[in-house]
Coordinates of C-alpha atoms in Angstrom, one line a residue:
M1 CA 34.3 -50.3 26.0
T2 CA 34.4 -50.9 22.2
V3 CA 33.6 -48.3 19.6
A4 CA 30.5 -50.3 18.6
Q5 CA 29.3 -50.3 22.2
Q6 CA 30.0 -46.6 22.6
S7 CA 27.9 -45.8 19.6
L8 CA 24.9 -47.4 21.3
I9 CA 24.7 -44.5 23.7
S10 CA 22.4 -42.1 21.8
P11 CA 22.1 -38.5 22.8
T12 CA 18.6 -37.8 24.3
A13 CA 18.2 -34.6 22.3
N14 CA 14.9 -34.8 20.3
P15 CA 13.3 -31.4 19.6
E16 CA 10.1 -32.9 18.3
L17 CA 9.6 -35.2 21.3
E18 CA 10.7 -32.5 23.7
K19 CA 8.0 -30.1 22.4
A20 CA 5.4 -32.8 22.7
L21 CA 6.5 -33.5 26.3
R22 CA 6.4 -29.9 27.2
D23 CA 3.0 -29.4 25.7
R24 CA 1.8 -32.4 27.6
V25 CA 3.1 -31.0 30.9
D26 CA 1.8 -27.6 30.1
R27 CA -1.7 -29.0 29.7
R28 CA -1.5 -30.5 33.1
S29 CA -0.3 -27.1 34.6
A30 CA -3.1 -25.2 32.9
I31 CA -5.7 -27.4 34.6
A32 CA -4.2 -27.9 38.1
G33 CA -1.5 -25.3 38.5
G34 CA 2.3 -25.4 38.0
L35 CA 4.4 -28.1 39.7
G36 CA 7.7 -26.3 39.7
E37 CA 10.8 -28.5 39.3
L38 CA 8.7 -31.6 38.6
E39 CA 7.9 -30.3 35.2
P40 CA 11.4 -30.0 33.6
L41 CA 12.2 -33.3 35.4
A42 CA 9.2 -35.0 33.7
V43 CA 10.5 -33.8 30.3
R44 CA 14.0 -35.1 31.1
L45 CA 12.5 -38.5 31.9
G46 CA 10.6 -38.6 28.7
L47 CA 13.7 -37.8 26.7
V48 CA 15.7 -40.5 28.6
Q49 CA 13.2 -43.1 27.6
N50 CA 12.4 -41.6 24.2
S51 CA 8.7 -41.8 25.1
L52 CA 5.7 -39.6 25.9
T53 CA 4.9 -42.0 28.7
P54 CA 8.1 -42.9 30.6
R55 CA 7.7 -45.9 32.9
F56 CA 10.2 -47.3 35.3
R57 CA 10.6 -50.9 36.5
D58 CA 12.8 -52.8 38.9
P59 CA 14.9 -49.8 40.2
V60 CA 18.3 -50.7 41.7
L61 CA 20.2 -48.6 44.3
A62 CA 23.8 -49.9 44.1
L63 CA 26.4 -49.1 46.7
F64 CA 29.8 -49.7 45.1
A65 CA 32.2 -50.5 47.9
A66 CA 36.0 -50.6 47.9
D67 CA 39.1 -49.8 50.1
H68 CA 41.8 -47.3 49.2
G69 CA 45.5 -47.6 50.1
I70 CA 45.7 -43.8 50.6
V71 CA 44.0 -44.2 54.0
V72 CA 47.3 -45.6 55.5
D73 CA 48.4 -41.9 55.4
G74 CA 45.7 -41.1 57.9
V75 CA 43.0 -39.7 55.6
G76 CA 39.5 -40.8 54.6
A77 CA 38.4 -42.6 57.8
Q78 CA 34.8 -41.8 57.3
W79 CA 32.9 -42.0 60.6
G80 CA 35.8 -44.1 61.9
R81 CA 34.3 -47.3 60.5
A82 CA 36.1 -49.8 58.3
T83 CA 34.6 -50.3 54.9
K84 CA 33.7 -53.9 55.7
D85 CA 31.7 -52.6 58.7
Q86 CA 29.9 -50.0 56.5
V87 CA 29.0 -52.8 54.1
Q88 CA 27.6 -55.0 56.9
M89 CA 25.6 -52.2 58.3
A90 CA 24.1 -51.4 54.9
L91 CA 23.2 -55.1 54.3
H92 CA 21.6 -55.5 57.7
A93 CA 19.4 -52.4 57.6
Q94 CA 21.5 -50.5 60.1
L95 CA 21.9 -47.4 57.9
P96 CA 19.1 -45.0 56.9
V97 CA 19.8 -45.7 53.2
S98 CA 18.9 -49.3 53.7
V99 CA 15.6 -48.5 55.3
F100 CA 14.7 -45.7 52.9
A101 CA 15.5 -47.9 49.9
R102 CA 13.1 -50.6 51.2
L103 CA 10.3 -48.1 51.9
Q104 CA 10.6 -46.6 48.4
G105 CA 10.7 -49.9 46.5
L106 CA 14.4 -49.7 45.5
H107 CA 16.3 -52.9 45.3
L108 CA 19.4 -52.2 47.4
T109 CA 22.6 -54.0 46.3
V110 CA 26.1 -53.7 47.7
V111 CA 28.7 -54.4 45.1
D112 CA 32.1 -55.6 46.6
C113 CA 34.4 -54.0 44.0
G114 CA 37.5 -54.1 46.1
V115 CA 36.9 -54.3 49.8
A116 CA 40.2 -55.3 51.6
D117 CA 38.5 -58.0 53.7
N118 CA 36.6 -61.0 52.5
L119 CA 32.9 -60.6 53.1
P120 CA 30.4 -63.3 54.1
P121 CA 27.8 -64.1 51.4
H122 CA 24.5 -62.2 51.6
A123 CA 21.5 -62.1 49.3
R124 CA 22.0 -58.3 48.6
L125 CA 25.8 -58.5 48.2
L126 CA 27.3 -58.8 44.7
A127 CA 30.8 -60.2 45.0
R128 CA 32.8 -58.6 42.1
K129 CA 36.1 -58.0 43.8
V130 CA 38.7 -56.7 41.4
A131 CA 41.4 -56.8 44.1
H132 CA 41.7 -56.5 47.9
G133 CA 41.8 -52.7 47.9
T134 CA 44.2 -50.4 46.0
R135 CA 47.7 -49.3 46.7
N136 CA 48.6 -45.9 48.1
A137 CA 48.2 -43.4 45.3
R138 CA 50.8 -41.2 47.0
T139 CA 53.6 -43.7 46.6
A140 CA 52.5 -45.8 43.6
F141 CA 49.8 -46.3 41.0
A142 CA 46.7 -47.2 43.0
M143 CA 46.0 -50.0 40.6
S144 CA 47.4 -51.5 37.4
L145 CA 46.0 -50.5 34.0
E146 CA 44.7 -54.0 33.7
Q147 CA 42.8 -53.8 36.9
A148 CA 41.3 -50.5 35.8
H149 CA 40.0 -52.1 32.6
A150 CA 38.9 -55.1 34.6
G151 CA 36.8 -52.9 36.9
V152 CA 35.1 -51.2 33.9
R153 CA 34.3 -54.6 32.4
V154 CA 32.8 -55.7 35.8
G155 CA 30.5 -52.6 35.8
M156 CA 29.5 -53.3 32.2
E157 CA 28.5 -56.8 33.1
I158 CA 26.5 -55.7 36.1
A159 CA 24.5 -53.1 34.2
D160 CA 24.0 -55.5 31.3
N161 CA 22.3 -58.0 33.6
L162 CA 20.1 -55.5 35.4
P163 CA 16.4 -56.4 34.8
G164 CA 15.1 -52.9 35.2
N165 CA 15.8 -49.4 33.7
V166 CA 16.9 -47.4 36.7
L167 CA 20.4 -47.5 38.3
A168 CA 21.2 -45.3 41.3
C169 CA 24.9 -45.2 41.9
A170 CA 26.7 -44.3 45.2
A171 CA 30.1 -45.3 46.6
M172 CA 31.0 -46.7 50.0
G173 CA 34.5 -47.0 51.5
Q174 CA 37.2 -45.3 53.4
G175 CA 39.2 -43.0 51.1
S176 CA 36.7 -43.0 48.3
P177 CA 35.8 -39.3 48.4
E178 CA 39.4 -38.3 48.5
C179 CA 40.4 -40.5 45.5
A180 CA 37.4 -39.1 43.6
A181 CA 38.6 -35.6 44.5
L182 CA 42.0 -36.3 42.9
V183 CA 40.3 -37.5 39.7
L184 CA 38.0 -34.5 39.5
S185 CA 40.8 -32.1 40.3
R186 CA 42.8 -33.3 37.4
L187 CA 39.9 -33.5 35.0
A188 CA 38.6 -30.0 35.9
D189 CA 42.1 -28.5 36.2
Q190 CA 41.0 -27.1 39.6
P191 CA 42.8 -27.2 43.0
V192 CA 42.0 -30.5 44.8
R193 CA 41.3 -28.3 47.8
D194 CA 38.0 -27.2 46.1
F195 CA 36.8 -30.8 46.2
V196 CA 37.8 -31.8 49.8
V197 CA 36.9 -28.7 51.9
S198 CA 33.8 -29.9 53.6
G199 CA 32.7 -26.6 55.0
P200 CA 33.6 -23.8 57.4
T201 CA 33.7 -26.1 60.4
M202 CA 36.5 -28.3 58.9
R203 CA 39.5 -28.2 61.2
Q204 CA 42.5 -26.5 59.7
D205 CA 45.0 -29.1 60.8
D206 CA 42.9 -31.9 59.3
L207 CA 42.7 -30.0 56.0
T208 CA 46.4 -29.2 56.0
H209 CA 47.3 -32.9 56.5
L210 CA 44.8 -34.0 53.9
L211 CA 46.1 -31.6 51.3
E212 CA 49.7 -32.6 52.0
V213 CA 48.8 -36.2 51.2
L214 CA 46.7 -35.4 48.1
H215 CA 49.3 -33.0 46.7
G216 CA 51.9 -35.8 47.1
A217 CA 49.6 -38.1 45.0
Q218 CA 49.1 -35.4 42.4
A219 CA 52.8 -34.8 42.1
R220 CA 53.6 -38.5 41.7
H221 CA 51.1 -38.8 38.8
R222 CA 51.3 -35.4 37.2
D223 CA 51.4 -37.0 33.7
A224 CA 48.1 -39.0 34.1
K225 CA 45.5 -37.4 31.9
D226 CA 43.7 -40.2 30.0
P227 CA 40.6 -41.6 31.8
M228 CA 42.0 -45.0 32.2
D229 CA 45.4 -43.7 33.3
L230 CA 43.6 -41.5 35.9
L231 CA 41.7 -44.5 37.2
A232 CA 45.0 -46.5 37.5
A233 CA 46.9 -43.6 39.1
F234 CA 44.4 -42.4 41.7
G235 CA 42.4 -45.6 42.1
G236 CA 39.1 -46.6 43.3
H237 CA 37.9 -50.0 42.2
E238 CA 34.5 -48.6 42.8
L239 CA 35.1 -45.8 40.4
A240 CA 36.1 -48.2 37.6
V241 CA 33.1 -50.4 38.2
M242 CA 30.7 -47.4 38.2
V243 CA 32.2 -46.1 35.0
G244 CA 31.4 -49.4 33.2
A245 CA 27.9 -49.6 34.8
M246 CA 27.0 -46.1 33.8
L247 CA 28.1 -46.6 30.2
V248 CA 26.0 -49.7 29.7
A249 CA 23.1 -48.3 31.6
A250 CA 23.0 -45.3 29.3
S251 CA 23.3 -47.6 26.2
K252 CA 20.1 -49.3 27.5
R253 CA 18.4 -45.9 27.9
S254 CA 18.2 -46.4 31.6
L255 CA 18.0 -43.6 34.1
I256 CA 21.2 -43.1 36.1
I257 CA 20.8 -41.5 39.5
V258 CA 24.1 -40.0 40.7
D259 CA 24.7 -39.6 44.4
G260 CA 27.9 -38.3 45.9
I261 CA 31.3 -37.1 44.8
A262 CA 32.6 -40.5 43.8
A263 CA 29.6 -41.2 41.5
C264 CA 30.2 -37.7 40.0
A265 CA 33.9 -38.6 39.3
A266 CA 32.8 -41.9 37.7
L267 CA 30.3 -40.1 35.5
K268 CA 32.9 -37.5 34.5
L269 CA 35.3 -40.3 33.5
A270 CA 32.5 -42.1 31.6
S271 CA 31.7 -38.9 29.7
L272 CA 35.2 -38.7 28.4
I273 CA 34.8 -42.2 27.0
C274 CA 31.3 -41.4 25.6
A275 CA 29.9 -37.9 26.1
P276 CA 26.1 -38.7 25.8
V277 CA 26.2 -40.7 29.0
T278 CA 25.5 -37.5 31.0
D279 CA 22.2 -37.1 29.2
Y280 CA 20.9 -40.0 31.2
A281 CA 21.9 -38.7 34.7
V282 CA 20.1 -36.9 37.4
F283 CA 21.8 -35.8 40.6
C284 CA 21.2 -36.3 44.3
R285 CA 23.1 -35.5 47.4
S286 CA 23.3 -37.1 50.8
H287 CA 25.4 -34.5 52.6
V288 CA 26.2 -30.8 52.4
H289 CA 29.9 -31.2 51.7
R290 CA 31.1 -28.2 49.9
G291 CA 33.3 -30.3 47.6
L292 CA 30.2 -31.8 46.2
D293 CA 29.0 -28.4 45.1
E294 CA 32.1 -28.1 43.0
A295 CA 31.5 -31.6 41.6
L296 CA 27.9 -30.8 40.6
A297 CA 29.0 -27.6 39.0
L298 CA 31.1 -29.5 36.5
F299 CA 27.9 -30.8 35.1
H300 CA 26.0 -27.5 35.5
A301 CA 23.6 -29.4 37.7
S302 CA 22.0 -29.2 41.0
A303 CA 20.6 -31.9 43.3
L304 CA 17.0 -32.9 43.0
L305 CA 16.6 -32.4 46.8
E306 CA 18.5 -30.2 49.2
L307 CA 17.8 -31.6 52.7
G308 CA 20.9 -30.5 54.6
M309 CA 21.8 -34.1 55.4
D310 CA 25.2 -35.5 56.4
S311 CA 24.6 -39.2 55.7
A312 CA 26.0 -42.0 53.7
D313 CA 26.0 -41.7 49.9
G314 CA 22.8 -43.3 48.5
T315 CA 20.5 -41.8 51.1
G316 CA 19.7 -38.9 48.9
A317 CA 19.0 -41.1 45.9
A318 CA 16.5 -43.2 48.0
L319 CA 14.7 -40.0 49.2
A320 CA 14.6 -38.5 45.7
W321 CA 13.1 -41.6 44.1
P322 CA 9.5 -40.7 45.0
M323 CA 10.1 -37.3 43.4
I324 CA 11.3 -39.0 40.2
R325 CA 8.3 -41.3 40.1
S326 CA 6.0 -38.4 40.7
A327 CA 7.5 -36.5 37.8
A328 CA 7.0 -39.5 35.5
A329 CA 3.4 -39.9 36.7
L330 CA 2.6 -36.4 35.3
L331 CA 3.1 -37.9 31.9
T332 CA 1.8 -41.5 32.4
D333 CA -0.9 -41.6 35.1
L334 CA -2.6 -38.2 35.0
H335 CA -5.5 -38.4 32.5
E336 CA -6.4 -35.7 30.1
V337 CA -9.4 -33.7 31.1
A338 CA -11.5 -35.0 28.3
E339 CA -10.6 -38.5 29.3
A340 CA -11.4 -37.9 32.9
R341 CA -14.9 -36.6 32.1
L342 CA -15.7 -39.8 30.4
S343 CA -14.8 -41.8 33.4
I344 CA -16.8 -39.8 35.9
R345 CA -19.9 -41.5 37.2
P346 CA -22.5 -39.4 39.3
E347 CA -23.3 -40.4 42.8
P348 CA -26.7 -41.9 43.2
G349 CA -29.4 -39.2 43.5
T350 CA -27.2 -36.5 42.0
Y351 CA -29.0 -34.2 39.5
V352 CA -27.2 -34.2 36.2
P353 CA -28.3 -31.6 33.7
T354 CA -28.8 -32.6 30.1
L355 CA -29.2 -30.6 26.9
G356 CA -32.5 -28.7 27.0
S357 CA -32.9 -28.9 30.7

């Protein structure tokens, strides 16, 4: 991303507008009671769009799919399904995220960023393959620096061509959460274990093997610090593409809905390129994985909904979308009391008192 393009991402901070938004929300609360977390969310949405009346159009839920060479070491076999099979299930409404997206009016798009297999054409499949998967980050750079830059450019092009102003980002692919954990561990200077422990029921032998592989990858790339070097070292074509998409989405003042540890890793990388990108993000979760708690903590954020799910990334974004729309409606569709009185028409036969009656 060029310096000129970076400068297009404006911080959302606007004290005068924020006060006006809070006053607007408070007037609603004074009439009808408080609406809890919807109120600060409504203010956030107004700041994102720099408007007292934020409106969303043509929302897209993008699943960024890619394969990762690290799975050859026996890690990251999510639900035992190949990435190509996960993609096909998403495209043919065989995953809850597909059904929920349709019900909520989200345009589901699967982006082939680097699936190892060739995928048949589909109306909701965006073929933007950077390469046929990455190399094993434990034994080599997962991708070349040129591929990392190419992935970011792909994401920028995708976001630049979006017709609407909402982009929900989630990842799909074997090894994606593990590679994201490697990136976040290095950026946060925290043990990678923090980002991969799923919970108290995780088998100790599975964790031991996983950490052995990931520690090997960390040792091989101990000097990788720069965002693009990290992308190249630990990989994830989907991470690179999401980074570019998030940067351009923010430059267009679009709302970015972040779902999952891979999307968190992409946002963290994007924030090192241009810090205000995080102003445009809200967070969702599709599973209770403890590592995701650590990822969200890096942004001092919590998920919009906590439903105790263990589903594919993107499911939480689809379910949170009605909440986001409802928060915006507090500012756009709820009339002021004075306005409402003017629009009330009495039922036939109803006694309406007048002055002097």
